[in-house]
Coordinates of C-alpha atoms in Angstrom, one line a residue:
M1 CA 0.0 0.0 0.0
K2 CA 1.3 3.5 -0.9
R3 CA 2.2 6.0 1.7
K4 CA -0.4 8.5 0.4
E5 CA -3.1 5.9 0.8
I6 CA -2.1 5.3 4.4
D7 CA -2.0 9.0 5.2
H8 CA -5.3 9.8 3.5
I9 CA -8.3 10.4 5.8
P10 CA -11.7 10.0 4.2
L11 CA -13.7 13.3 3.9
D12 CA -16.6 12.1 6.1
L13 CA -14.1 11.2 8.8
T14 CA -12.4 14.6 8.5
V15 CA -15.8 16.3 8.9
E16 CA -16.6 14.1 11.9
I17 CA -13.3 15.0 13.6
L18 CA -13.7 18.7 12.9
T19 CA -17.1 18.9 14.5
R20 CA -15.6 17.7 17.8
L21 CA -13.0 20.5 18.0
P22 CA -13.5 23.8 19.9
A23 CA -15.0 26.7 18.0
K24 CA -11.8 28.8 18.3
S25 CA -9.7 26.1 16.8
L26 CA -12.1 25.7 13.8
L27 CA -11.8 29.4 13.1
R28 CA -8.0 29.1 12.9
F29 CA -8.3 25.9 10.8
K30 CA -10.1 27.7 8.1
C31 CA -6.7 28.8 7.0
V32 CA -5.4 25.2 6.5
S33 CA -6.8 24.8 3.1
K34 CA -9.7 25.8 0.8
L35 CA -11.3 22.5 1.4
W36 CA -11.3 22.9 5.2
S37 CA -12.5 26.5 4.9
S38 CA -15.4 25.4 2.7
I39 CA -16.3 22.6 5.1
I40 CA -16.2 24.7 8.2
Q41 CA -18.3 27.5 6.6
S42 CA -20.9 25.2 5.1
Q43 CA -24.4 25.4 6.7
G44 CA -24.5 21.6 7.2
F45 CA -21.3 21.7 9.2
I46 CA -22.4 24.7 11.3
D47 CA -25.7 22.9 12.1
S48 CA -23.8 19.7 13.1
F49 CA -21.4 21.6 15.3
Y50 CA -24.2 23.4 17.1
S51 CA -26.0 20.1 17.6
I52 CA -23.0 18.5 19.2
S53 CA -22.3 21.7 21.3
S54 CA -25.8 21.6 22.7
T55 CA -24.9 18.4 24.5
R56 CA -22.2 20.2 26.4
P57 CA -23.5 23.7 27.3
R58 CA -21.2 26.3 28.8
S59 CA -21.8 29.0 31.4
I60 CA -21.3 32.6 30.4
V61 CA -20.3 35.3 32.9
A62 CA -20.2 38.9 31.7
F63 CA -19.5 42.1 33.6
T64 CA -18.5 45.7 33.1
N65 CA -15.5 47.5 34.6
G66 CA -17.7 50.1 36.3
L67 CA -20.9 51.9 35.5
F68 CA -19.3 55.3 35.7
A69 CA -16.0 54.6 33.9
K70 CA -15.0 57.2 31.3
D71 CA -16.1 56.3 27.8
E72 CA -12.6 55.6 26.5
D73 CA -11.9 53.3 29.5
K74 CA -15.1 51.3 29.4
R75 CA -14.8 47.6 28.9
F76 CA -17.3 44.7 28.8
F77 CA -15.8 41.2 29.5
I78 CA -17.3 37.9 28.6
F79 CA -15.9 34.7 30.3
S80 CA -17.1 31.1 29.8
S81 CA -16.6 27.8 31.5
S82 CA -17.6 24.2 30.9
Q83 CA -20.5 22.7 32.9
E84 CA -19.0 19.2 32.9
G85 CA -18.5 18.0 36.4
H86 CA -20.1 21.1 37.9
E87 CA -22.5 19.0 40.0
S88 CA -19.6 17.9 42.3
S89 CA -17.2 20.8 41.9
S90 CA -16.5 23.4 44.5
S91 CA -14.7 25.7 42.0
V92 CA -14.8 26.3 38.2
I93 CA -12.1 27.9 36.0
N94 CA -13.4 30.6 33.7
N95 CA -11.6 31.8 30.6
L96 CA -11.9 35.2 29.0
D97 CA -13.5 34.9 25.6
I98 CA -13.7 38.5 24.5
T99 CA -13.2 42.1 25.7
I100 CA -15.5 44.7 24.1
P101 CA -14.5 48.3 24.4
S102 CA -16.6 51.4 24.9
L103 CA -19.9 49.8 25.8
T104 CA -22.3 51.2 28.5
V105 CA -24.5 48.5 29.8
C106 CA -28.0 49.3 30.8
N107 CA -28.2 49.7 34.6
N108 CA -31.9 49.3 35.3
P109 CA -32.8 46.3 37.4
A110 CA -34.5 44.4 34.5
S111 CA -31.5 44.6 32.3
R112 CA -30.1 41.2 31.4
C113 CA -27.3 39.6 29.3
V114 CA -28.6 36.3 27.9
S115 CA -27.6 33.6 25.5
V116 CA -30.0 32.9 22.7
N117 CA -29.1 30.0 20.3
G118 CA -25.3 30.7 20.6
F119 CA -25.4 34.5 20.6
V120 CA -25.2 36.7 23.7
A121 CA -27.5 39.7 23.8
C122 CA -27.2 42.5 26.2
S123 CA -29.1 45.8 26.7
L124 CA -27.1 49.0 26.3
N125 CA -28.1 52.5 27.3
T126 CA -28.3 53.3 23.6
G127 CA -29.5 50.0 22.0
L128 CA -28.9 46.3 21.9
M129 CA -25.5 44.5 21.6
I130 CA -25.4 41.0 20.1
C131 CA -22.2 39.0 20.3
N132 CA -20.8 35.6 19.5
P133 CA -18.0 34.9 22.0
S134 CA -16.7 32.1 19.9
T135 CA -16.3 34.0 16.6
R136 CA -15.9 37.4 18.3
Q137 CA -18.5 38.9 16.0
V138 CA -20.1 42.0 17.7
I139 CA -23.2 43.7 16.4
V140 CA -24.7 46.9 17.9
L141 CA -28.1 47.4 16.5
P142 CA -29.2 50.8 15.3
I143 CA -30.3 53.4 17.8
L144 CA -34.0 54.0 17.9
P145 CA -35.2 57.5 16.7
P146 CA -34.9 60.2 19.4
R147 CA -38.6 60.4 19.9
H148 CA -38.5 56.9 21.3
A149 CA -35.6 57.3 23.7
P150 CA -37.3 58.6 26.8
K151 CA -40.0 55.9 26.5
M152 CA -37.9 52.9 25.9
R153 CA -38.9 50.0 28.2
G154 CA -36.6 47.2 27.0
R155 CA -34.9 45.4 24.1
C156 CA -34.3 41.7 23.7
L157 CA -33.3 39.0 21.2
G158 CA -35.6 36.2 20.0
Y159 CA -35.0 33.2 17.9
D160 CA -37.4 31.2 15.7
P161 CA -36.2 27.6 15.3
V162 CA -38.6 26.9 12.4
D163 CA -37.3 29.5 10.0
D164 CA -33.9 29.6 11.8
Q165 CA -34.3 33.4 12.2
F166 CA -33.2 35.9 14.8
K167 CA -35.3 39.0 15.6
A168 CA -34.8 41.8 18.0
L169 CA -37.8 43.3 19.9
A170 CA -38.0 46.8 21.4
L171 CA -40.9 48.0 23.6
I172 CA -41.8 51.7 23.5
S173 CA -44.1 52.7 26.4
S174 CA -46.3 55.8 26.4
R175 CA -48.4 56.9 29.4
L176 CA -52.0 57.7 28.7
P177 CA -54.4 59.3 31.2
N178 CA -55.6 56.0 32.7
N179 CA -53.1 53.4 31.5
Y180 CA -50.1 52.6 29.3
S181 CA -49.8 52.2 25.6
V182 CA -47.0 50.0 24.3
E183 CA -45.6 50.2 20.8
H184 CA -43.8 47.0 19.5
L185 CA -40.8 47.5 17.2
V186 CA -39.0 44.6 15.6
L187 CA -35.7 44.2 13.6
T188 CA -34.9 41.1 11.6
L189 CA -31.3 40.1 11.6
K190 CA -30.5 39.1 8.1
G191 CA -28.9 40.5 4.9
D192 CA -26.9 43.7 4.8
K193 CA -26.2 45.0 8.4
K194 CA -26.0 48.5 7.0
K195 CA -29.7 48.3 6.1
Y196 CA -30.9 47.1 9.5
S197 CA -33.9 49.1 10.6
W198 CA -36.6 48.9 13.2
R199 CA -40.2 48.5 12.0
Q200 CA -43.5 48.5 13.7
I201 CA -45.2 45.2 14.2
Q202 CA -48.4 44.9 12.2
G203 CA -51.7 43.1 13.0
N204 CA -51.6 43.6 16.8
N205 CA -54.1 46.4 17.0
N206 CA -56.3 44.6 19.5
I207 CA -53.7 44.3 22.3
P208 CA -55.0 45.7 25.5
P209 CA -52.9 48.4 27.2
Y210 CA -50.2 47.1 29.6
S211 CA -47.1 48.0 31.4
P212 CA -44.0 45.7 30.9
V213 CA -42.3 44.8 34.1
T214 CA -39.9 41.9 34.2
M215 CA -36.9 40.6 32.3
R216 CA -37.4 38.8 29.0
V217 CA -36.7 35.2 28.1
C218 CA -36.9 33.3 24.8
I219 CA -38.1 29.7 24.9
N220 CA -38.9 27.6 21.8
G221 CA -39.6 30.6 19.5
V222 CA -41.5 32.7 22.0
V223 CA -40.2 35.7 24.0
Y224 CA -41.9 36.0 27.4
Y225 CA -42.1 38.9 29.8
G226 CA -44.2 39.8 32.8
A227 CA -46.6 42.8 32.7
W228 CA -49.5 44.5 34.4
T229 CA -52.7 45.4 32.6
P230 CA -54.2 47.9 32.0
R231 CA -51.9 49.8 34.4
P232 CA -49.2 49.2 37.0
S233 CA -50.0 46.9 40.0
M234 CA -53.3 45.7 38.5
N235 CA -53.8 42.4 36.6
A236 CA -50.7 40.3 36.2
V237 CA -50.1 38.7 32.8
I238 CA -47.3 37.1 30.8
V239 CA -46.9 38.7 27.4
C240 CA -45.9 36.3 24.6
F241 CA -44.1 37.6 21.5
H242 CA -44.2 34.8 18.9
V243 CA -41.0 35.4 17.0
R244 CA -42.1 33.8 13.7
S245 CA -45.5 35.2 13.3
E246 CA -44.8 38.4 15.3
K247 CA -48.1 38.0 17.1
I248 CA -48.6 39.2 20.7
T249 CA -50.7 37.1 23.1
F250 CA -51.3 37.1 26.9
I251 CA -51.2 34.4 29.5
K252 CA -53.1 35.1 32.8
A253 CA -50.9 34.8 35.9
P254 CA -51.4 35.0 39.7
K255 CA -50.6 38.5 40.9
D256 CA -47.5 37.2 42.9
V257 CA -45.9 35.8 39.7
V258 CA -45.2 39.3 38.3
Q259 CA -43.2 41.4 40.7
W260 CA -41.4 44.7 40.0
W261 CA -38.2 44.4 38.0
A262 CA -35.6 42.1 39.3
D263 CA -37.8 40.7 42.1
S264 CA -39.4 38.4 39.4
S265 CA -37.2 36.4 37.0
L266 CA -38.6 34.4 34.2
M267 CA -36.8 31.2 33.0
E268 CA -37.4 27.7 31.6
Y269 CA -37.9 24.9 34.1
K270 CA -38.2 21.3 32.8
G271 CA -39.5 22.6 29.5
K272 CA -42.0 24.9 31.1
L273 CA -42.1 28.6 31.7
A274 CA -41.3 29.5 35.3
S275 CA -41.1 32.6 37.5
I276 CA -38.9 32.9 40.5
V277 CA -40.1 35.5 42.9
R278 CA -38.4 37.0 45.9
Y279 CA -39.9 39.7 48.1
P280 CA -37.6 42.8 48.4
Y281 CA -38.6 44.0 51.8
A282 CA -38.2 40.6 53.5
R283 CA -35.0 38.8 54.6
F284 CA -33.6 36.7 51.8
D285 CA -34.3 33.4 53.4
S286 CA -36.8 32.1 50.9
F287 CA -38.1 32.5 47.3
D288 CA -41.1 31.2 45.4
L289 CA -41.0 29.1 42.3
W290 CA -44.1 29.5 40.1
V291 CA -44.4 27.0 37.1
L292 CA -46.9 27.4 34.2
E293 CA -48.3 23.8 34.3
D294 CA -51.0 24.3 31.6
I295 CA -50.4 27.0 29.0
E296 CA -53.9 26.6 27.5
K297 CA -55.8 26.8 30.9
H298 CA -53.3 29.3 32.4
E299 CA -52.8 27.1 35.4
W300 CA -49.8 27.7 37.7
S301 CA -48.2 25.8 40.6
K302 CA -46.2 27.3 43.4
Q303 CA -43.4 26.0 45.6
T304 CA -41.6 27.9 48.4
C305 CA -37.9 27.3 48.7
E306 CA -36.1 28.1 51.9
I307 CA -32.5 29.2 52.2
P308 CA -30.3 29.1 55.3
L309 CA -29.0 32.7 56.0
S310 CA -25.6 31.3 56.7
V311 CA -24.9 30.7 53.0
W312 CA -24.6 34.5 52.5
D313 CA -21.6 34.8 54.8
S314 CA -19.2 34.9 51.8
I315 CA -21.3 37.6 50.0
E316 CA -20.5 41.3 50.4
D317 CA -24.1 42.3 50.3
G318 CA -27.5 40.7 49.8
N319 CA -27.9 41.9 46.2
M320 CA -28.6 38.6 44.4
S321 CA -30.1 37.6 41.1
F322 CA -31.5 34.4 39.5
P323 CA -29.7 33.9 36.2
G324 CA -31.5 30.6 35.4
I325 CA -31.4 26.9 35.8
N326 CA -28.6 24.5 34.8
K327 CA -28.8 21.1 33.1
F328 CA -28.9 19.4 36.5
G329 CA -32.1 21.1 37.5
E330 CA -30.5 23.5 40.0
I331 CA -31.7 27.1 40.3
I332 CA -28.7 29.5 40.2
L333 CA -28.3 32.4 42.6
A334 CA -25.5 34.9 42.0
P335 CA -24.3 38.3 43.3
T336 CA -25.4 41.2 41.2
F337 CA -22.1 43.0 41.5
L338 CA -18.4 42.3 41.9
S339 CA -16.9 42.9 45.3
R340 CA -15.5 46.5 45.7
Y341 CA -11.9 47.3 44.9
H342 CA -10.8 47.5 48.5
H343 CA -12.7 44.2 49.3
L344 CA -11.2 41.8 46.8
R345 CA -13.0 38.6 47.3
P346 CA -13.6 35.4 45.4
F347 CA -16.8 35.4 43.3
Y348 CA -19.2 32.7 44.4
I349 CA -22.5 31.5 43.0
F350 CA -25.0 29.1 44.6
Y351 CA -27.0 26.2 43.2
Y352 CA -30.3 25.2 44.8
H353 CA -31.8 21.8 43.9
I354 CA -35.6 22.0 43.9
E355 CA -36.2 18.4 44.7
T356 CA -33.5 17.7 47.3
K357 CA -33.5 21.2 48.7
N358 CA -29.7 21.1 48.9
I359 CA -27.7 24.2 48.3
R360 CA -24.1 24.3 47.3
R361 CA -21.5 27.0 46.7
V362 CA -19.2 27.1 43.8
R363 CA -16.3 29.6 43.3
L364 CA -15.9 31.0 39.8
E365 CA -12.1 31.3 39.4
G366 CA -10.8 34.0 37.1
I367 CA -13.7 36.4 37.6
A368 CA -11.8 39.6 38.4
D369 CA -10.2 37.9 41.4
D370 CA -6.7 39.1 40.4
E371 CA -5.4 42.4 41.6
N372 CA -3.4 43.0 38.4
F373 CA -6.5 42.5 36.3
R374 CA -8.5 44.9 38.4
R375 CA -5.7 47.5 38.4
C376 CA -5.3 47.3 34.6
Y377 CA -9.0 48.0 33.9
G378 CA -9.8 50.1 37.0
I379 CA -12.4 47.7 38.2
G380 CA -14.2 48.8 41.3
K381 CA -12.1 51.9 41.9
N382 CA -14.0 55.2 41.7
V383 CA -16.0 54.0 38.7
G384 CA -19.1 52.7 40.5
P385 CA -20.3 49.1 40.8
C386 CA -19.5 46.4 38.3
K387 CA -22.7 44.6 37.3
V388 CA -22.4 40.9 36.6
F389 CA -24.6 38.9 34.2
I390 CA -24.7 35.1 34.1
S391 CA -26.2 32.9 31.4
P392 CA -25.9 29.2 32.4
E393 CA -27.0 27.4 29.2
H394 CA -24.8 28.9 26.5
V395 CA -24.2 26.7 23.4
E396 CA -21.2 27.4 21.2
T397 CA -21.8 28.2 17.6
I398 CA -19.5 29.2 14.7
R399 CA -22.4 31.0 12.9
F400 CA -22.1 34.6 11.8
L401 CA -25.0 36.9 11.6

């Protein structure tokens, strides 16, 4: 047998090997040959890579270097870590994926940085940033017209798995004499980015007035967020934006399901929509898990989860958030801000298992826990708090928008 025949690897085996490699390696390997470049950039390969990556999701941790940093000094960091073995680990090493300069992250309590089908979307003071940490592609969507700026009530990213389409949603709220009027703008992410523009959603003229309240979450082609209708503190509903059809529908909810801003967090729990609710004026020794059991009948279940106060001994303050639920069925609790400059502490997050009621603490190593890193970027020193965003079920993709 000739040497060339021994060294030759069949094309299908080459493709199979490539799909198992990290995303960053694949981007470098596009330079190996025209054949490899065409394989890696093909839609079939991109889909196969995403399918395999979905079996090993990663956790994303993102934070700013201070809300009041000078524009030229502002940085937004995105770290990631593997979830493999997390169920028994007391610490996890995080790696810096990308540093994005000159971004001002929205500081309202409902702002969120979430992973949607491989892309990370984060609300900015001036718009919406969409980033792929693997390819390092960053898109900042067009700023809305000035007439909308004072009335902006949130922006988010949605994904339709049927048409494989990303769309951004912006809510524009106007106060009327007795209630609120909400205008829905949408932007489709495809084609020439220079021609991206917001357009008003059509065919939703019969939507009753409502006031959006909670963070947004996209599950199986639907963006959900909590609201009150027809005005604040009245009837609680979950608003559903169907990404493909761009229709708006409501789901009735118990009043306790929708709380003001960060006190109510929507997420997916065992394939169902869930709301985690904590009460801001009570000691943080418990929270409620509400689950939408029947979407047609609007039926919800409730479970109260108790937390020993001793678990907060390692946290600088009680400012906590609920980023989501991991693949092991544990609810994640995390500090909202990094420790201050003169109180350099490890960054811990907590995992609460609903069924066993066990709670465990995990240290995230590499999250601004080095003095040189903090000094280099001025983290925590006279620049205000550094807000932290966590997205626990990020799936790597090599797709470009």
